[in-house]
mmCIF file of C-alpha atoms and ligand atoms in Angstrom:
data_model
loop_
_atom_site.group_PDB
_atom_site.id
_atom_site.type_symbol
_atom_site.label_atom_id
_atom_site.label_comp_id
_atom_site.label_asym_id
_atom_site.label_seq_id
_atom_site.Cartn_x
_atom_site.Cartn_y
_atom_site.Cartn_z
ATOM 1 C CA MET T 1 -0.072 -0.060 0.169
ATOM 2 C CA ASP T 2 2.810 2.301 0.469
ATOM 3 C CA LYS T 3 4.503 2.407 -2.854
ATOM 4 C CA LEU T 4 0.966 3.010 -4.194
ATOM 5 C CA ARG T 5 0.475 5.494 -2.657
ATOM 6 C CA SER T 6 3.442 6.773 -3.503
ATOM 7 C CA GLN T 7 2.568 6.442 -7.201
ATOM 8 C CA CYS T 8 -0.535 7.718 -6.352
ATOM 9 C CA LEU T 9 1.100 10.830 -4.572
ATOM 10 C CA SER T 10 3.158 12.344 -8.070
ATOM 11 C CA CYS T 11 0.027 10.879 -10.017
ATOM 12 C CA CYS T 12 -0.881 13.746 -12.975
ATOM 13 C CA ALA T 13 -3.207 11.516 -14.952
ATOM 14 C CA CYS T 14 -5.739 14.255 -14.887
ATOM 15 C CA PRO T 15 -6.287 18.216 -15.238
ATOM 16 C CA LEU T 16 -7.340 17.620 -10.955
ATOM 17 C CA SER T 17 -3.347 16.927 -10.572
ATOM 18 C CA ALA T 18 -2.897 20.414 -11.157
ATOM 19 C CA THR T 19 -5.092 22.062 -8.995
ATOM 20 C CA ARG T 20 -4.468 20.703 -6.242
ATOM 21 C CA THR T 21 -2.502 20.997 -2.976
ATOM 22 C CA ASN T 22 -2.193 17.436 -1.541
ATOM 23 C CA VAL T 23 -3.062 13.953 -2.750
ATOM 24 C CA VAL T 24 -5.989 12.540 -0.214
ATOM 25 C CA PHE T 25 -5.300 8.322 -0.927
ATOM 26 C CA GLY T 26 -6.841 6.851 2.423
ATOM 27 C CA VAL T 27 -6.569 6.762 5.820
ATOM 28 C CA GLY T 28 -7.468 3.085 7.818
ATOM 29 C CA PRO T 29 -5.725 0.302 8.586
ATOM 30 C CA VAL T 30 -4.366 -2.170 5.991
ATOM 31 C CA PRO T 31 -6.208 -4.847 5.518
ATOM 32 C CA SER T 32 -10.042 -3.359 6.221
ATOM 33 C CA GLU T 33 -13.000 -5.547 6.407
ATOM 34 C CA ILE T 34 -14.951 -2.622 5.873
ATOM 35 C CA VAL T 35 -14.163 0.367 3.427
ATOM 36 C CA PHE T 36 -16.149 3.049 2.402
ATOM 37 C CA VAL T 37 -15.692 5.490 -0.861
ATOM 38 C CA GLY T 38 -16.050 8.818 -0.887
ATOM 39 C CA GLU T 39 -16.082 11.230 -4.085
ATOM 40 C CA GLY T 40 -13.422 13.031 -3.588
ATOM 41 C CA PRO T 41 -12.060 15.731 -1.566
ATOM 42 C CA GLY T 42 -13.692 18.952 -0.560
ATOM 43 C CA GLN T 43 -11.566 21.980 0.400
ATOM 44 C CA ASN T 44 -10.405 20.852 3.484
ATOM 45 C CA GLU T 45 -9.378 17.247 2.600
ATOM 46 C CA ASP T 46 -7.213 18.951 -0.611
ATOM 47 C CA LEU T 47 -5.843 21.158 2.070
ATOM 48 C CA GLN T 48 -5.038 18.278 4.773
ATOM 49 C CA GLY T 49 -4.786 15.227 2.757
ATOM 50 C CA GLU T 50 -7.047 12.963 4.499
ATOM 51 C CA PRO T 51 -10.453 12.144 3.554
ATOM 52 C CA PHE T 52 -13.767 13.722 5.038
ATOM 53 C CA VAL T 53 -11.973 15.747 7.954
ATOM 54 C CA GLY T 54 -14.186 18.521 7.009
ATOM 55 C CA ALA T 55 -17.859 19.358 8.898
ATOM 56 C CA ALA T 56 -19.160 16.199 6.712
ATOM 57 C CA GLY T 57 -16.513 14.241 7.806
ATOM 58 C CA GLN T 58 -17.162 15.072 11.718
ATOM 59 C CA LEU T 59 -20.635 13.826 10.833
ATOM 60 C CA LEU T 60 -18.715 10.518 9.804
ATOM 61 C CA ASP T 61 -17.151 9.962 12.333
ATOM 62 C CA GLY T 62 -19.534 10.297 14.699
ATOM 63 C CA MET T 63 -22.505 8.042 12.330
ATOM 64 C CA LEU T 64 -19.414 5.217 12.691
ATOM 65 C CA SER T 65 -18.482 5.406 16.194
ATOM 66 C CA ILE T 66 -22.776 4.319 16.650
ATOM 67 C CA ILE T 67 -21.795 1.350 15.192
ATOM 68 C CA ASP T 68 -18.258 1.321 17.022
ATOM 69 C CA LEU T 69 -16.527 2.129 13.772
ATOM 70 C CA SER T 70 -13.410 4.523 13.865
ATOM 71 C CA ARG T 71 -10.928 5.625 11.646
ATOM 72 C CA GLU T 72 -8.670 2.927 13.256
ATOM 73 C CA ASN T 73 -10.730 -0.248 12.900
ATOM 74 C CA CYS T 74 -12.205 0.352 8.941
ATOM 75 C CA TYR T 75 -10.661 2.481 5.362
ATOM 76 C CA ILE T 76 -11.801 5.364 3.725
ATOM 77 C CA THR T 77 -10.806 6.720 0.653
ATOM 78 C CA ASN T 78 -12.607 8.108 -2.557
ATOM 79 C CA ILE T 79 -13.403 7.640 -6.338
ATOM 80 C CA VAL T 80 -10.692 10.223 -7.417
ATOM 81 C CA LYS T 81 -8.275 11.441 -5.075
ATOM 82 C CA CYS T 82 -7.663 15.174 -5.825
ATOM 83 C CA ARG T 83 -9.946 17.584 -5.532
ATOM 84 C CA PRO T 84 -12.751 19.338 -7.734
ATOM 85 C CA PRO T 85 -12.886 22.386 -8.509
ATOM 86 C CA GLN T 86 -15.807 24.003 -6.127
ATOM 87 C CA ASN T 87 -16.623 20.509 -5.315
ATOM 88 C CA ARG T 88 -18.217 20.194 -8.405
ATOM 89 C CA ASP T 89 -18.970 16.010 -8.525
ATOM 90 C CA PRO T 90 -15.877 14.373 -10.555
ATOM 91 C CA LEU T 91 -15.973 13.786 -14.479
ATOM 92 C CA PRO T 92 -16.484 10.738 -16.084
ATOM 93 C CA GLU T 93 -12.644 11.119 -17.494
ATOM 94 C CA GLU T 94 -11.048 11.934 -14.054
ATOM 95 C CA GLN T 95 -12.887 9.075 -12.092
ATOM 96 C CA ASP T 96 -12.035 6.847 -15.828
ATOM 97 C CA ALA T 97 -7.904 8.466 -14.861
ATOM 98 C CA CYS T 98 -8.341 7.644 -11.125
ATOM 99 C CA ILE T 99 -9.964 4.372 -10.748
ATOM 100 C CA GLY T 100 -7.278 2.021 -11.004
ATOM 101 C CA TYR T 101 -5.965 3.680 -7.709
ATOM 102 C CA LEU T 102 -9.104 2.168 -6.089
ATOM 103 C CA GLU T 103 -9.183 -0.832 -7.527
ATOM 104 C CA ALA T 104 -5.462 -1.271 -6.296
ATOM 105 C CA GLN T 105 -6.364 -0.203 -2.966
ATOM 106 C CA LEU T 106 -9.134 -2.670 -2.642
ATOM 107 C CA ALA T 107 -7.006 -5.533 -3.903
ATOM 108 C CA ILE T 108 -4.792 -4.849 -1.096
ATOM 109 C CA LEU T 109 -7.164 -3.721 1.278
ATOM 110 C CA LYS T 110 -9.841 -7.106 0.762
ATOM 111 C CA PRO T 111 -12.525 -5.718 2.624
ATOM 112 C CA LYS T 112 -15.881 -7.752 2.410
ATOM 113 C CA ILE T 113 -18.063 -5.038 2.435
ATOM 114 C CA VAL T 114 -17.484 -1.837 0.438
ATOM 115 C CA VAL T 115 -19.967 1.368 1.573
ATOM 116 C CA CYS T 116 -20.383 4.024 -0.569
ATOM 117 C CA LEU T 117 -21.067 7.271 0.270
ATOM 118 C CA GLY T 118 -23.509 9.009 -1.915
ATOM 119 C CA ARG T 119 -24.965 9.008 -5.431
ATOM 120 C CA VAL T 120 -21.137 9.412 -7.176
ATOM 121 C CA ALA T 121 -19.526 5.907 -5.212
ATOM 122 C CA ALA T 122 -22.364 4.134 -5.588
ATOM 123 C CA LYS T 123 -23.251 4.890 -9.287
ATOM 124 C CA ARG T 124 -19.335 4.044 -10.220
ATOM 125 C CA LEU T 125 -19.304 0.757 -7.411
ATOM 126 C CA ILE T 126 -22.699 -0.325 -7.592
ATOM 127 C CA ARG T 127 -24.300 0.019 -11.048
ATOM 128 C CA SER T 128 -23.715 3.058 -13.420
ATOM 129 C CA ASP T 129 -28.020 3.659 -12.709
ATOM 130 C CA PHE T 130 -28.418 3.302 -9.110
ATOM 131 C CA ARG T 131 -30.723 5.141 -7.761
ATOM 132 C CA ILE T 132 -29.485 6.237 -3.808
ATOM 133 C CA THR T 133 -33.194 7.551 -2.960
ATOM 134 C CA ALA T 134 -34.493 4.006 -3.700
ATOM 135 C CA GLU T 135 -31.641 2.236 -2.679
ATOM 136 C CA HIS T 136 -29.653 3.500 -0.135
ATOM 137 C CA GLY T 137 -28.877 0.356 2.335
ATOM 138 C CA VAL T 138 -29.461 -2.266 -0.116
ATOM 139 C CA TRP T 139 -26.891 -4.985 -0.776
ATOM 140 C CA THR T 140 -25.382 -6.116 -3.619
ATOM 141 C CA LYS T 141 -23.256 -9.080 -3.842
ATOM 142 C CA LYS T 142 -20.475 -8.463 -6.479
ATOM 143 C CA ASP T 143 -17.551 -11.142 -6.473
ATOM 144 C CA ASP T 144 -17.322 -12.594 -2.783
ATOM 145 C CA VAL T 145 -17.451 -8.761 -1.199
ATOM 146 C CA TYR T 146 -21.203 -6.801 -0.292
ATOM 147 C CA TYR T 147 -21.449 -3.402 -1.515
ATOM 148 C CA THR T 148 -23.989 -0.906 0.046
ATOM 149 C CA ALA T 149 -24.667 2.867 -0.335
ATOM 150 C CA PHE T 150 -24.842 5.354 1.828
ATOM 151 C CA TYR T 151 -26.539 9.146 1.427
ATOM 152 C CA HIS T 152 -23.297 11.557 1.222
ATOM 153 C CA PRO T 153 -22.933 12.749 4.999
ATOM 154 C CA SER T 154 -23.116 16.294 2.943
ATOM 155 C CA ALA T 155 -26.127 14.916 2.034
ATOM 156 C CA LEU T 156 -27.356 15.106 5.706
ATOM 157 C CA LEU T 157 -26.145 18.388 6.428
ATOM 158 C CA ARG T 158 -28.544 19.501 3.836
ATOM 159 C CA ASP T 159 -30.934 17.542 4.330
ATOM 160 C CA PRO T 160 -31.338 16.541 7.984
ATOM 161 C CA SER T 161 -34.826 14.950 7.447
ATOM 162 C CA LYS T 162 -32.415 12.325 5.648
ATOM 163 C CA ARG T 163 -31.001 10.890 9.590
ATOM 164 C CA PRO T 164 -33.749 8.848 10.577
ATOM 165 C CA ASP T 165 -32.626 6.770 7.096
ATOM 166 C CA ALA T 166 -29.121 7.199 8.255
ATOM 167 C CA PHE T 167 -29.417 5.657 11.251
ATOM 168 C CA THR T 168 -31.629 2.564 9.431
ATOM 169 C CA ASP T 169 -28.965 2.222 7.468
ATOM 170 C CA LEU T 170 -25.993 1.839 9.730
ATOM 171 C CA LEU T 171 -28.277 -1.015 11.887
ATOM 172 C CA ILE T 172 -28.001 -2.280 8.297
ATOM 173 C CA LEU T 173 -24.236 -2.218 7.970
ATOM 174 C CA ARG T 174 -23.605 -3.391 11.672
ATOM 175 C CA ASP T 175 -26.081 -6.433 11.531
ATOM 176 C CA LYS T 176 -24.294 -7.485 7.905
ATOM 177 C CA ALA T 177 -20.863 -7.084 9.651
ATOM 178 C CA HIS T 178 -22.176 -9.050 13.019
ATOM 179 C CA ALA T 179 -22.979 -11.656 10.211
ATOM 180 C CA LEU T 180 -19.988 -11.946 8.998
ATOM 181 C CA GLY T 181 -18.022 -11.918 11.938
ATOM 182 C CA ILE T 182 -17.545 -8.608 11.792
ATOM 183 C CA LEU T 183 -17.085 -6.172 14.416
HETATM 184 N N1 LIG E 1 -16.337 14.447 0.607
HETATM 185 C C1 LIG E 1 -16.365 13.325 0.036
HETATM 186 O O1 LIG E 1 -16.630 12.744 -0.782
HETATM 187 N N2 LIG E 1 -15.346 12.378 0.496
HETATM 188 C C2 LIG E 1 -13.965 13.514 1.204
HETATM 189 O O2 LIG E 1 -13.337 13.267 1.348
HETATM 190 C C3 LIG E 1 -14.487 14.569 1.682
HETATM 191 C C4 LIG E 1 -16.558 15.006 1.679
#
């Protein structure tokens, strides 16, 4: 993973590399049984080089703690490792340029569960026509790995009415983890 990280830190495969402060590679133990994947770094993440350290990240940390998860016992990363300007969604070609790093991370991490945080990650990792409102908390098994999607923490900050559903999704994750002998 250290070798992959150092390759990623010097990546110039797409135009996002020109405007980044830091590459945001990912954080957590290697291997990890549970991996969370967001869409891409925001301003705070770009400045600090760590995923989910802004307001959305604080909410994520609080959510994870409800089910005894933290940065010490799961891995957190993003679809793209460099900040898209103005926090826009990463473009398909930026995702294409970066997805090899995530694929390599997952090959090393060997998770049993991958949780997509938000629509962008779910469309990329689960199904291109994934509908986050209808399908959050639903499991899809691919190559022996269970995938699901949560509402993005930023969406929960914007729209607190989604929080009860987000809580249910956390319990769904805890149940699946227990069923797989994790946690
Ligand atoms: N939003 C994301 O999708 N990823 C981060 O790392 C931070 C905010």
